[in-house]
Each structure stands twice: as structure tokens, then as C-alpha cells.
Coordinates of C-alpha atoms in Angstrom, one line a residue:
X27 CA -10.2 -40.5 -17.4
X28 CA -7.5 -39.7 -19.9
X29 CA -10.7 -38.1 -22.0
X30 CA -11.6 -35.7 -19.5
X31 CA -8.5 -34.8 -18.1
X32 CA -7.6 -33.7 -21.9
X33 CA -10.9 -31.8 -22.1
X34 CA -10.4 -30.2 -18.9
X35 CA -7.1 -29.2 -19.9
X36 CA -8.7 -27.4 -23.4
X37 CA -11.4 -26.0 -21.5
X38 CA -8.9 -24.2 -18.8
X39 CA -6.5 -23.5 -22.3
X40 CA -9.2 -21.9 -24.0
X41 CA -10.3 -19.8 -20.2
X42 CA -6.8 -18.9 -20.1
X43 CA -6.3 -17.6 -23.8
X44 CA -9.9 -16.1 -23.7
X45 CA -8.2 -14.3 -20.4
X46 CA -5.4 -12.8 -22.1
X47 CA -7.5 -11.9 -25.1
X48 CA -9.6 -9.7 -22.6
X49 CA -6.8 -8.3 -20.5
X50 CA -4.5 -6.7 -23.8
X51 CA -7.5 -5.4 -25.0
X52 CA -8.3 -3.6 -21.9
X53 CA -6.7 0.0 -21.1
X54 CA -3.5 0.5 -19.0
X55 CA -3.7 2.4 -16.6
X56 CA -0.2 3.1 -14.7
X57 CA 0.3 6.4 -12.6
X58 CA 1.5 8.9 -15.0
X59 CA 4.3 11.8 -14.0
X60 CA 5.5 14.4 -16.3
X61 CA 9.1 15.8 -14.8
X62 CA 9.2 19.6 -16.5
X63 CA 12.4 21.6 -16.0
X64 CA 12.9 24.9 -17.1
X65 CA 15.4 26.0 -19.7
X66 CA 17.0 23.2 -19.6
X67 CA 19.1 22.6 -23.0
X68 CA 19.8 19.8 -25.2
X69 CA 23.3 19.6 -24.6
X70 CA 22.4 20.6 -20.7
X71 CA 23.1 16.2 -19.8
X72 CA 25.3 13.8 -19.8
X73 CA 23.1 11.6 -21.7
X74 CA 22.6 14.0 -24.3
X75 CA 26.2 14.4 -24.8
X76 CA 27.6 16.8 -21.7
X77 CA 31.0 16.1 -20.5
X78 CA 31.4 19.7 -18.4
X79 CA 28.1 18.3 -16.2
X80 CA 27.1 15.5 -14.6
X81 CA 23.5 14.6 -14.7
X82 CA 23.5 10.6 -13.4
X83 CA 19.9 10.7 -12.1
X84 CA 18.5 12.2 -15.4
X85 CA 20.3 10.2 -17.3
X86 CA 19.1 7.1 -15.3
X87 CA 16.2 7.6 -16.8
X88 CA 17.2 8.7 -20.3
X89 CA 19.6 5.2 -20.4
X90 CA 17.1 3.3 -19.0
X91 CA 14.2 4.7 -20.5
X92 CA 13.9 5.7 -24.2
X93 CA 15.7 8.7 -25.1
X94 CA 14.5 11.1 -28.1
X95 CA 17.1 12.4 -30.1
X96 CA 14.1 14.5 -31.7
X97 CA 11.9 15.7 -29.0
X98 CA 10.3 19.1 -29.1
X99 CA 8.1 21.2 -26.9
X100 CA 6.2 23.5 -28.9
X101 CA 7.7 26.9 -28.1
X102 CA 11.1 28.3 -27.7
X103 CA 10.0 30.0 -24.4
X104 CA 8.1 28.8 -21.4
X105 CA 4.1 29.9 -21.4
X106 CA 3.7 28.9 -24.7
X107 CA 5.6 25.5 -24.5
X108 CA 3.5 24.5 -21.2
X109 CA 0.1 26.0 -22.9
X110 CA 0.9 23.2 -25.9
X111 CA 1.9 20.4 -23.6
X112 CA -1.4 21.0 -21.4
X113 CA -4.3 21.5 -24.0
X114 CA -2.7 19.3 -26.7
X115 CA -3.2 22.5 -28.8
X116 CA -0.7 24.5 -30.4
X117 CA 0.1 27.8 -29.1
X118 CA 0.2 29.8 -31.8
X119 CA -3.8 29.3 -31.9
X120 CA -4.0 31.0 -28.6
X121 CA -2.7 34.8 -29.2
X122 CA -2.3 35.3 -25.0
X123 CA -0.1 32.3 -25.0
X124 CA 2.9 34.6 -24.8
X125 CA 5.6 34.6 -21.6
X126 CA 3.1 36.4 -19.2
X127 CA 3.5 38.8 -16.2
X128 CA 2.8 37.0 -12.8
X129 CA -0.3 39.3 -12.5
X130 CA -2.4 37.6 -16.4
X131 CA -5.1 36.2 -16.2
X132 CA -5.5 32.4 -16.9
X133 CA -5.3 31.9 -20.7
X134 CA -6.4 28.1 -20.3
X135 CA -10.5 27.9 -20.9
X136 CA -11.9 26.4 -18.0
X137 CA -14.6 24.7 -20.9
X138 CA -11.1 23.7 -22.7
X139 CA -9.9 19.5 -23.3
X140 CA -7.0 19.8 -21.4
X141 CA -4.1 16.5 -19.9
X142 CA -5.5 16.5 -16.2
X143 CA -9.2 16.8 -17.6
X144 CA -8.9 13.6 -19.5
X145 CA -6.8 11.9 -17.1
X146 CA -9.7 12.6 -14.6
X147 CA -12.3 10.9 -16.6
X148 CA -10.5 7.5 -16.9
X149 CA -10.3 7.8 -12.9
X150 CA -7.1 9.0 -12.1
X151 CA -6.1 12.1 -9.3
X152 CA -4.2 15.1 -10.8
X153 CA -2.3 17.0 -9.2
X154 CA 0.2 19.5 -10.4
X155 CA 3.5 21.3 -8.2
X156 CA 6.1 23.6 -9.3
X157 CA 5.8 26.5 -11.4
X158 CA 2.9 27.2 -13.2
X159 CA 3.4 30.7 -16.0
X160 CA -0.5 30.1 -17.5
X161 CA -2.0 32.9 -15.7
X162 CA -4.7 33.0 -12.6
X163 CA -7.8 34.7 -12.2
X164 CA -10.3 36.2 -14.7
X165 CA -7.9 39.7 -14.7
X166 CA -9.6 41.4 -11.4
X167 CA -7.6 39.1 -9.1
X168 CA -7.7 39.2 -5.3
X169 CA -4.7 37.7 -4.2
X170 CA -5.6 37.6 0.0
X171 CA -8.6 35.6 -0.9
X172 CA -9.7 32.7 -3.6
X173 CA -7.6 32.9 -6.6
X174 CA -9.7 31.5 -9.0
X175 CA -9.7 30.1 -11.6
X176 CA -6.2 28.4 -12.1
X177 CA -5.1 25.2 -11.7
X178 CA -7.9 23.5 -10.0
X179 CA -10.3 24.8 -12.3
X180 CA -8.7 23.5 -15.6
X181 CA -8.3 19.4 -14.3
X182 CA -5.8 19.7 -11.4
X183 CA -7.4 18.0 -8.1
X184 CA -4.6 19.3 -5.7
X185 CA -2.3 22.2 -7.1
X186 CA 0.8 23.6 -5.5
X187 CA 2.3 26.3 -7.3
X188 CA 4.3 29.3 -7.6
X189 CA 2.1 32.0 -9.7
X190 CA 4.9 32.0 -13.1
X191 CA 8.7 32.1 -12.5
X192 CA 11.2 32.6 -9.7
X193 CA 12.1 36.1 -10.9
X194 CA 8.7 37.6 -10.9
X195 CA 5.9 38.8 -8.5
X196 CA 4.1 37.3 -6.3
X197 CA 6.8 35.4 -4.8
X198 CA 4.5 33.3 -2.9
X199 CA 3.1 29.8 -2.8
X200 CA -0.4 29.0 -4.2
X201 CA -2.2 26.0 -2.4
X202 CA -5.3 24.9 -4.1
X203 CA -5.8 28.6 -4.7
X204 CA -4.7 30.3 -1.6
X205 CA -1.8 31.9 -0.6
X206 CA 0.3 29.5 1.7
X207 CA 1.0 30.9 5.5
X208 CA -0.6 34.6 4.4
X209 CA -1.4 36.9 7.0
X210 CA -4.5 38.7 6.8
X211 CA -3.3 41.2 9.0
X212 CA -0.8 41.9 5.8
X213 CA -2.3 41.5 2.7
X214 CA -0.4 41.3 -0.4
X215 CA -1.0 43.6 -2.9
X216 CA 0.6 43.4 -6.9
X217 CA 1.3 45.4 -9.7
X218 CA 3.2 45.2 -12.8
X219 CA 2.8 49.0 -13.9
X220 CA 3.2 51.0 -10.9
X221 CA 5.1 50.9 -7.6
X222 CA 3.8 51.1 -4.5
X223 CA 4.8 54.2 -2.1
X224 CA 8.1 53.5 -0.2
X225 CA 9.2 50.3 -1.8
X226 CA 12.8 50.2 -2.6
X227 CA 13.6 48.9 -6.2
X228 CA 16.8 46.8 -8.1
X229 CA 16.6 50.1 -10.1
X230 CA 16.6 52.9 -7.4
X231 CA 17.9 51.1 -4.2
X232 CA 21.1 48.6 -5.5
X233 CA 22.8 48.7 -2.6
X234 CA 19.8 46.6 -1.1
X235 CA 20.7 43.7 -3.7
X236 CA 22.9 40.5 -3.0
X237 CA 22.2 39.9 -6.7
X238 CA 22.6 42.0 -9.6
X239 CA 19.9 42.6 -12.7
X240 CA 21.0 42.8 -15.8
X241 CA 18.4 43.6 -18.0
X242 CA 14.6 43.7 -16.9
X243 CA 14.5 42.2 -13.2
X244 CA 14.8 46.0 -11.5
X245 CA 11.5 46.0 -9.7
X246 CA 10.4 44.8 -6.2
X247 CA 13.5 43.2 -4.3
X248 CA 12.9 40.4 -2.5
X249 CA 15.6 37.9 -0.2
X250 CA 17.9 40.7 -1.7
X251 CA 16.8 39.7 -5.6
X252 CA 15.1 42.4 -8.0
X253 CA 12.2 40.8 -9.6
X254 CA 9.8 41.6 -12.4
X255 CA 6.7 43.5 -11.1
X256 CA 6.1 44.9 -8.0
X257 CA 4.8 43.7 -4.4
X258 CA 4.2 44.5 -0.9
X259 CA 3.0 43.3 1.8
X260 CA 2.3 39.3 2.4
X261 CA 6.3 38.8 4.7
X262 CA 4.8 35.7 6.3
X263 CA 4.2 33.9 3.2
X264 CA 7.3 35.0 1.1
X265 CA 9.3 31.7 -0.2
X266 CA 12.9 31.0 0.6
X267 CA 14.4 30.9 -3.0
X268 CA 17.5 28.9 -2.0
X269 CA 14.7 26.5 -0.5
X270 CA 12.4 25.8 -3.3
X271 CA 14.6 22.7 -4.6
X272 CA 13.9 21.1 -1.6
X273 CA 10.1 22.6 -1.0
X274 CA 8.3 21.4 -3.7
X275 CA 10.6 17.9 -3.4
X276 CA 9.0 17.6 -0.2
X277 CA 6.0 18.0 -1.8
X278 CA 5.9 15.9 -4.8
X279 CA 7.1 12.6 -2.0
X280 CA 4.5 13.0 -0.1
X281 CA 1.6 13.5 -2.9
X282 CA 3.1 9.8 -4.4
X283 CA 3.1 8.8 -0.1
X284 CA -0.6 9.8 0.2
X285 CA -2.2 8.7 -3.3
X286 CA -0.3 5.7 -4.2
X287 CA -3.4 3.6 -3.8
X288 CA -4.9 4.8 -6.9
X289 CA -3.8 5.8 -10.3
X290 CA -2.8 9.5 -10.2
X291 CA -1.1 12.2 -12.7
X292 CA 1.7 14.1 -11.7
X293 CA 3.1 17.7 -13.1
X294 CA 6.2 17.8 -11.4
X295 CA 7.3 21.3 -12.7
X296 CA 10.7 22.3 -11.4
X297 CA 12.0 25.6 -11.6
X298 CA 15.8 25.0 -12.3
X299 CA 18.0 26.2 -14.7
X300 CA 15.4 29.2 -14.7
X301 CA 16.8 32.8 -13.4
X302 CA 17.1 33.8 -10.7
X303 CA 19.6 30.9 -10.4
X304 CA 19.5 30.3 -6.4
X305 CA 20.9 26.7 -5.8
X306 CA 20.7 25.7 -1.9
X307 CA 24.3 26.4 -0.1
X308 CA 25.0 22.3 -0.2
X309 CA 25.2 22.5 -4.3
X310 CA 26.8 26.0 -4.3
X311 CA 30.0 25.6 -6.5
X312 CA 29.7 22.3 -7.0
X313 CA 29.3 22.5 -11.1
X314 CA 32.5 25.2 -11.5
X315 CA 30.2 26.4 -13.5
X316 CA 28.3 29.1 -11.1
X317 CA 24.6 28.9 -10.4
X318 CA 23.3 27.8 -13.5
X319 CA 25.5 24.8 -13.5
X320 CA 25.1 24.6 -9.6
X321 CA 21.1 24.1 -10.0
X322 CA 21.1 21.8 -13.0
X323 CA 23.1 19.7 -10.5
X324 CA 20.7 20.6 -7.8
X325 CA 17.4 19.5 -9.9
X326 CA 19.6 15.9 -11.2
X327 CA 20.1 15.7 -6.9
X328 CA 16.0 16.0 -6.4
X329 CA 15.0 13.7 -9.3
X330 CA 17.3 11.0 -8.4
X331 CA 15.4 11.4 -4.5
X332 CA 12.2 11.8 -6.0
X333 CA 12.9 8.4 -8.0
X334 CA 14.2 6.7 -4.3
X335 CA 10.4 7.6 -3.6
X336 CA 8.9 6.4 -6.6
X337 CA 10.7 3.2 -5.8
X338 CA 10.0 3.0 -1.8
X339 CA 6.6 3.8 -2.1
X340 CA 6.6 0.1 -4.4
X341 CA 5.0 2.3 -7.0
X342 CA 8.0 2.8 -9.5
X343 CA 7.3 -0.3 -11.7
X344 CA 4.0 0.8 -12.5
X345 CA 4.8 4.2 -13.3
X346 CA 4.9 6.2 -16.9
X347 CA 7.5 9.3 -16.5
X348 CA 8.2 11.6 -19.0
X349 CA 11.1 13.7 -18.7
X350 CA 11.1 17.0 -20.7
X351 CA 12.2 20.8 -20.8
X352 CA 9.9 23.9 -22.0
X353 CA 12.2 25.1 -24.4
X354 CA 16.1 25.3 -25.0
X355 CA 18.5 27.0 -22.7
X356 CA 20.0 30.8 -22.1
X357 CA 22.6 31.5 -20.2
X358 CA 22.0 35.5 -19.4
X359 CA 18.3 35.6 -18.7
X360 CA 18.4 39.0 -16.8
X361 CA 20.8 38.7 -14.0
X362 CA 25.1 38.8 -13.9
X363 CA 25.7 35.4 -12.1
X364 CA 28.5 34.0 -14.1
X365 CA 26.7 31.9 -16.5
X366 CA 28.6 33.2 -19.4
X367 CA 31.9 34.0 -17.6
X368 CA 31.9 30.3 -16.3
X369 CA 30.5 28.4 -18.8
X370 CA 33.7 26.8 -20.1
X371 CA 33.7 24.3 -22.8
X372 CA 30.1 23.2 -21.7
X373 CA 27.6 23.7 -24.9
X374 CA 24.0 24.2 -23.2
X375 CA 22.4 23.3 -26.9
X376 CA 24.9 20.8 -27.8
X377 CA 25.4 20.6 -31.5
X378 CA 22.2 22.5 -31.7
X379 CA 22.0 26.3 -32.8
X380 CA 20.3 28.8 -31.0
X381 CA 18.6 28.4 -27.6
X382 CA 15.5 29.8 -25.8
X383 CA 13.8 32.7 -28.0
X384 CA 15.0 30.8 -30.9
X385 CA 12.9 29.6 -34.0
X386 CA 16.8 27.3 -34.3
X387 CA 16.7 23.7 -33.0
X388 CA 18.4 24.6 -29.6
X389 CA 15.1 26.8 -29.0
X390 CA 12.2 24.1 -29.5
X391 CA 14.2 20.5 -29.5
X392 CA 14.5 19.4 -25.9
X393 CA 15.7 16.6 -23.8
X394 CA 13.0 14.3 -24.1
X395 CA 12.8 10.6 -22.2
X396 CA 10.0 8.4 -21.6
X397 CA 10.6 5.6 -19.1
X398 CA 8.5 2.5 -17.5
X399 CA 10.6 0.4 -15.2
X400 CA 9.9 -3.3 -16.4
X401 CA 8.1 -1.9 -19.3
X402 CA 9.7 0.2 -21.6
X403 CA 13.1 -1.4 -23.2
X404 CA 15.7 1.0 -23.2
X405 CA 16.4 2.6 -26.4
X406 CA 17.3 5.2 -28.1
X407 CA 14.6 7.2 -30.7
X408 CA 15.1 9.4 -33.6
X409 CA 10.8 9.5 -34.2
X410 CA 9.9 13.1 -34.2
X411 CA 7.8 13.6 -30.9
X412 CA 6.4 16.6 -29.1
X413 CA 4.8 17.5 -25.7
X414 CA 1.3 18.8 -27.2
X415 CA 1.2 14.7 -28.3
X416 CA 0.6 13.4 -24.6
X417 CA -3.1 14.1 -24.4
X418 CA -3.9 11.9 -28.1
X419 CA -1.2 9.6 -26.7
X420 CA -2.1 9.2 -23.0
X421 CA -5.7 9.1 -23.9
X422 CA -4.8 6.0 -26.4
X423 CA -3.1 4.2 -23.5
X424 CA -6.0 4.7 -21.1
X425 CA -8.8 4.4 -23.1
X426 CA -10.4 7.6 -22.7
X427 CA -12.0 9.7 -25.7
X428 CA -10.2 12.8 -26.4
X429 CA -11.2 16.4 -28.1
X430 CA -9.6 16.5 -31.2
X431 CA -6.5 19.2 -31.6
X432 CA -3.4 19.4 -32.9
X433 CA -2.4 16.0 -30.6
X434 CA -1.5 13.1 -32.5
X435 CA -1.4 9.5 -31.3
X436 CA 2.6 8.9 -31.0
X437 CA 1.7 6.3 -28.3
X438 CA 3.7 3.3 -30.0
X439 CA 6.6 5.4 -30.2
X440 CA 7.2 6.8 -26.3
X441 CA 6.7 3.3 -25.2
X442 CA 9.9 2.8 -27.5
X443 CA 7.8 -0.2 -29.5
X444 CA 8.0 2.3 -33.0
X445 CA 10.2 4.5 -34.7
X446 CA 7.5 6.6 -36.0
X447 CA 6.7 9.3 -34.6
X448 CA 4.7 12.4 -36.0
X449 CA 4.7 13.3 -39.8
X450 CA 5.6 17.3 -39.3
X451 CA 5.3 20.0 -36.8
X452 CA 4.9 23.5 -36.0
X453 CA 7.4 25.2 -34.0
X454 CA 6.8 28.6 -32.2
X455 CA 9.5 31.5 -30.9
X456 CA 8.0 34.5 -29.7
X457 CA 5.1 34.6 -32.2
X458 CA 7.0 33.7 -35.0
X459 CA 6.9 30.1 -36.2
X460 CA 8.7 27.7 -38.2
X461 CA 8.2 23.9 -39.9
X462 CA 9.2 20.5 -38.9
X463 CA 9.5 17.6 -41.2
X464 CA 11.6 14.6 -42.1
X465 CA 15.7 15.7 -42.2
X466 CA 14.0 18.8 -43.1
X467 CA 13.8 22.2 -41.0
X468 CA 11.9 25.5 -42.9
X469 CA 12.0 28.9 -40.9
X470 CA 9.8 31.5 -43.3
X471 CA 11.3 34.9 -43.7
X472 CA 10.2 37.6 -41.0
X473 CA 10.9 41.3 -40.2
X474 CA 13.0 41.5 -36.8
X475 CA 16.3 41.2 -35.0
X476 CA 18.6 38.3 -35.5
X477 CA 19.0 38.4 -31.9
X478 CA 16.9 37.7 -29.2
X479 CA 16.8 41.1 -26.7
X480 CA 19.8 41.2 -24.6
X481 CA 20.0 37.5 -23.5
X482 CA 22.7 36.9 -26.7
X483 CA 20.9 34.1 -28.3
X484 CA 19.4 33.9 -32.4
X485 CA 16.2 34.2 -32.9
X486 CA 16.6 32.7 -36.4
X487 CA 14.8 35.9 -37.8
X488 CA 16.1 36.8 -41.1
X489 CA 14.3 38.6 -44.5
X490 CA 15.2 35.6 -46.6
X491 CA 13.5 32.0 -46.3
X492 CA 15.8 29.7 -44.5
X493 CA 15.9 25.2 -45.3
X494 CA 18.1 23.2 -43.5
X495 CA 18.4 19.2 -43.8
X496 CA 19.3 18.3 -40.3
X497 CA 20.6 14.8 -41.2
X498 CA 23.9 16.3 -43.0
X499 CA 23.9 19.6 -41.0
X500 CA 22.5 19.6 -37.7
X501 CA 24.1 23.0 -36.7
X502 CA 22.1 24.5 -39.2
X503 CA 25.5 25.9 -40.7
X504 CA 24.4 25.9 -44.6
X505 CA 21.0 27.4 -45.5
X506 CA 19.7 25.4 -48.7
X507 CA 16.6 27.5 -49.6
X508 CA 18.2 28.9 -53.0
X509 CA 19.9 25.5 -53.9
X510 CA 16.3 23.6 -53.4
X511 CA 13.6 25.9 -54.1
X512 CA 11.1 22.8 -55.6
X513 CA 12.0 21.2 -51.7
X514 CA 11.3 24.7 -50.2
X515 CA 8.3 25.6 -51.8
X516 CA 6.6 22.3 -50.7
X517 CA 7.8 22.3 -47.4
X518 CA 6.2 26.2 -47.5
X519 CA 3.0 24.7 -49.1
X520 CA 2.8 22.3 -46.4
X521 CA 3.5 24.9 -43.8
X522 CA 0.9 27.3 -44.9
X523 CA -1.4 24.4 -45.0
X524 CA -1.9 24.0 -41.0
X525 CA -0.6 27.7 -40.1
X526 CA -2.6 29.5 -42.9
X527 CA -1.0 32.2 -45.0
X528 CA -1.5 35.2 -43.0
X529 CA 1.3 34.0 -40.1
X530 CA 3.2 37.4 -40.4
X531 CA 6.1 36.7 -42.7
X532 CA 7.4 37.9 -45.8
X533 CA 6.4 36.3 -48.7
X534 CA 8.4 34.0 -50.9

């Protein structure tokens, strides 16, 4: 008896360790969400250092999550950083991946590998809600009918979007390619070149305005805000900026409410700290800091409710997020609401220089948290990581075959089980790009202004080479380029070895 209860006892053992062998060996599947916010700096947290804001809900999931010190998106402005994070290509590869006019045409190949594509094939629903900026159509758009292809057509099962940014035409609602509540008895029509007859403008018609343009929002006014581009028609279906917090909140809830049975993919892409800065009336003045403060408050309010969701809907603890901005902040994007006048002693970069439009850190390096309730230890990371690494990374972790790009497999490191992250990277401001690697940071010598147009943040363009080493001067204070020229001309070597040697600088 004593025999077989010890046999039966190896045989179950061995069942049991035969059972585990088979289950880590097996992909993980968890439902994914990516939380995107939109100029949203470095220094723009608590967590990352802010002591003029409060952020508890982001940094909820930056302390209990692991938080890069050296994330990056790929771009120092928006189109291209979403372009990089989508495809797991680098933008610069793509010559339309430049900030776009709500009217472009998709710039995403409907043949192309792209995040929700390969998330499809290892089973999971994609979906995809908040702003968008990658183009519709094929460039002979109907806007009162199918607006195809977008979204939908590149991986995303269920898409509900706004066409590129608050501040530009069409200020209306896509649903799965159709204009939410349109009329057909008013059609919309848009145009980015010419004005329609009898439209008032921010340029001819102030006095219409409740806010004022700066530089470049002077078209169409809409809810009393001059936009970029020009529109008419479509009043049923116009959006409610001081509403759009809340709108596509409501939206995301109930997407986890109705697909929580299955694994599904989220884009949660939020339009705040992006102009036209309209928080809703319960946030006004709550930062001290005017609107842009206000609606980095707001978006902390709806990711902290989005989280209650995650959490009531039971689906929290088996749930990847990754938290990340397109590129670094600006405070006058286009419009005078105080972002300057008000900004205090809050540092929207942090210690970084530079900002959006910027080949600096502040441009490119980003907040950047991954977090796994149960899962992933909290921690903090110095590996170098970047958005166009999800697709290699995501596809490791759910064992799906991926087209091979410029993603790398950093999968160890956002599940905070390595400090390795990529070797080097290529960084991207406005055309223009710069290197990535170890303590080191290379920015090649280019014809242009040190100033990126009217917004008041570098551009890092300068006629002479530029090397930083970011471990002794993260500000980026003391160019060493002529005090290391054997360290800069194999970091240029290097460069010009992924980029090529026609990228548009001067030469060395």
C-alpha cells in the first residue's frame, strides 16, 4: 500500500511538473490597453518629478507599475510618434508621416504589419478611441458617406475617433467610419485651401471668438474656437469640446463593459494637454495654472475612473497598460490661454531641454509606465525603451509571428524582469533626426532655425555636430562633440549605419 501510494504520489508529481512545463511555455495572453496623451511632458507628473501638479491616478500606475526614466516615442511631434508606435516602423521611413491636415489621406498601408493587425491574429478584439492624426481616405474623401480607409481598415475592429486634433477640421466624431449623429439634410463639406462663401473666420470675424489664435488656428470657428482648415455644414454632428474628456471616457467603460469576455486591445488616445486646451467647467481653475494645467488634471481625473472600470469590470488583474505621451510638451501651441503667463515654477520637460518640435530630450523622451496588477513588481527602469518596440514585444508575449521592422523585442524589460532595454535609437523632429545610445545623445548638424516656429521651444538645429553624455549632463548644458571627436565619429558612423548618409545634414 505504502508502494503505491508513493508511486501514485510521483506519477501526480511528474503530471503536475509536466503541467507547469506546458503552461510557461504557452503564450500570455492578457487584455492589452495603451493610454496615449497628447503633449504631455516629462516633467508634466508627479511621479516624474512635478511638484506645481498633481497627477495621483497616473502616478498610480507609474508607482505601481514600472516607470521608465528613458522612454521615448519616436517623434517630437504627434503623426509621426503614433505612425512609429502603430507599424513598429520608424517614421522617418515614411516621408507623409509629417503632422497632417485633418483632410490627408491615410499614410498607414492597408497591406502594412501594423499593433491591432497582429493582435488580431493571436485572437484578440481591437479597438481604438480618441484622436487618431494618421490620415483617412485614399485623398478623394467623402465625408457624408463611408470614410474609408482608416482605422478599420489597418487592424482596428471598432474605431471611435476624432479625424486628427481638437484644433483642426472636421470637428466631428468618426464611428467605424461614419460621421456620428450627421444629418443628410446637411452635409459637411472640408477644405484646407479655400473657404467656403459666407463662413466667418478667427482671421476676419474675431469678435465671434471666446478664444483667441495666436499663430495658425484663424480658420473655421467653431463653439467660438478658430481652428485649422475650413468647414461647413454637418451642426448636428459637431462635438462639444469642453465634453470630449468625458465622451470618449464613456466610451472606453463601456468597450471594457461589452468585450471583457475575451482578450481585447485598447488605444485609448486622449486628447489632453493638446490645444485647444478646453477642460470641462468642474476642472476649470483647478491647476492655477490655466487650461493646460486644468486638463492634465482633467485626463489624471478620467484615467483614475477608467482604472475604477478596469477594476469593477474584475478585469484589472489581467490587464497589460502602457502609459505613454506622443512627444514632449509646448506650452503656446497656437492659442493665448495663459500657458505661459501661468506656468509658474512648473517645468513641463523637467530637467529635460527642449520640448515638442525638438530633436532635445524634452522632444522625444516621454513619460513611459508599463503596469500589470499582480504581475509586474513595481520598479523603476533606466533600460532605453520606445513605443515602435510594442509590436516585436507584444508579439513575443503572445506568441504571434511578426513582420520584421525597426521593432525590437524589449519584452523582458516592460514587464520590469530586465534592465536592458534597446542598444540605440533613432529619434525624429520635424524631418530631422538624431541618435540614441548608451549615456550618449548625437544630434548631426542641419540648416534651420534654433527655434521651433512661434511656439518658443528649440528645435536643437544648429550648423555644428552636437554630443551630449546624458549621465553627467542631462540638460544637455555642455556640447562635447569637439572635446570627443573619436566618441562622435562612431556614434555618426553608427548613426549613418541605420539612417543612411543622405539624411539632409551637413557633413562632419
Amino acid at each position: 500500500m505504502k508502494l503505491k501510494n508513493t508511486l501514485t504520489t510521483l506519477i501526480v508529481t511528474g503530471l503536475m511538473m509536466v503541467n507547469v512545463s506546458v503552461n510557461a511555455s504557452k503564450p500570455v495572453k492578457p487584455n492589452i490597453i495603451v493610454i496615449y496623451l497628447d503633449d504631455l511632458g516629462y516633467g508634466d507628473l508627479s511621479a516624474y518629478g512635478a511638484t506645481e501638479l498633481k497627477t495621483p491616478n497616473m502616478d498610480a500606475i507609474a508607482n505601481e507599475g514600472v516607470r521608465f526614466t528613458e522612454g521615448y516615442a519616436t517623434s517630437a511631434t504627434c503623426t509621426p510618434s503614433r505612425y512609429g508606435m502603430l507599424t513598429g516602423v520608424y517614421p522617418w521611413r515614411n516621408e507623409k508621416a509629417r503632422i497632417l491636415p485633418g483632410s490627408a489621406p491615410l499614410i498607414i498601408s492597408t497591406k502594412q504589419e501594423t499593433l491591432p493587425k497582429m493582435l488580431k491574429r493571436a485572437g484578440y478584439q481591437t479597438a481604438v478611441i480618441g484622436k487618431w492624426h494618421l490620415g483617412l481616405g485614399d485623398g478623394n474623401l467623402d465625408w457624408n458617406g463611408h470614410i474609408t480607409p482608416g482605422p478599420n481598415e489597418v487592424g482596428f475592429d471598432e474605431a471611435y475617433i476624432l479625424a486628427a486634433t481638437q484644433d483642426r477640421v472636421p470637428t466631428v466624431y468618426i464611428d467605424n467610419g461614419y460621421i456620428d449623429g450627421l444629418d443628410a439634410k446637411d452635409p459637411i463639406y472640408v477644405n484646407y485651401k479655400k473657404n467656403f462663401d459666407g463662413q466667418p473666420t478667427g482671421k476676419d470675424n474675431p469678435e465671434l471668438t471666446t478664444m483667441k489664435w495666436h499663430h495658425g488656428h484663424n480658420c473655421s470657428i467653431v463653439n467660438g474656437i478658430p481652428r485649422m482648415g475650413y468647414m461647413k455644414g454637418g451642426k448636428s454632428a459637431i462635438w462639444t469640446d469642453v465634453d470630449m474628456a468625458d465622451h470618449f471616457l464613456d466610451k472606453v467603460k463601456s468597450y471594457v463593459h461589452d468585450h471583457k469576455e475575451k482578450p481585447f486591445f485598447l488605444y485609448y488616445a486622449l486628447q489632453q494637454p493638446h490645444v485647444p486646451r478646453t477642460p470641462h467647467p468642474r476642472f476649470v481653475g483647478k491647476s492655477g495654472m490655466g487650461p493646460r494645467g486644468d486638463v492634465i488634471l482633467e485626463a489624471d481625473w478620467c484615467i483614475g475612473e477608467f482604472m475604477k472600470t478596469l477594476e469593477e469590470e474584475g478585469v484589472l488583474e489581467n490587464t497589460l497598460i502602457v502609459f505613454s505621451s506622443d512627444n514632449g510638451p509646448v506650452l503656446n501651441d497656437g492659442y493665448y490661454d495663459d500657458a505661459v503667463e501661468k506656468l509658474g515654477n512648473h517645468t513641463p520637460g523637467g530637467m529635460l531641454r527642449g520640448g515638442k518640435y525638438s530633436m532635445f530630450e524634452a522632444g522625444p523622451r516621454v513619460p513611459f509606465m508599463t503596469y500589470w496588477k499582480g504581475t509586474i513588481k513595481p520598479g523603476v527602469s533606466d533600460a532605453l525603451v520606445c513605443q515602435v518596440d510594442l509590436l516585436a514585444s507584444l508579439a513575443k508575449m503572445v506568441g504571434v509571428e511578426a513582420e520584421e521592422n525597426d521593432s525590437e523585442d524589449i519584452l523582458s524589460a516592460l514587464l520590469g524582469k530586465s534592465n536592458k532595454g534597446r542598444k540605440n535609437l533613432i529619434v525624429e523632429a520635424n524631418g530631422k533626426t538624431a541618435y540614441r545610445t548608451g549615456d550618449w545623445a548625437m544630434i548631426p548638424a542641419y540648416e534651420g532655425s534654433p527655434m521651433s516656429w512661434k511656439s518658443g521651444n528649440e528645435t536643437a538645429i544648429a550648423p555644428e555636430f552636437q554630443l551630449y553624455n546624458l549621465k553627467k549632463d542631462i540638460g544637455q548644458k555642455n556640447n562635447l562633440a569637439m572635446s570627443n571627436p573619436e566618441v562622435l565619429q562612431k556614434l555618426i558612423a553608427e548613426f549613418e549605419e541605420i539612417r543612411g548618409k543622405e539624411y539632409g545634414g551637413l557633413k562632419k
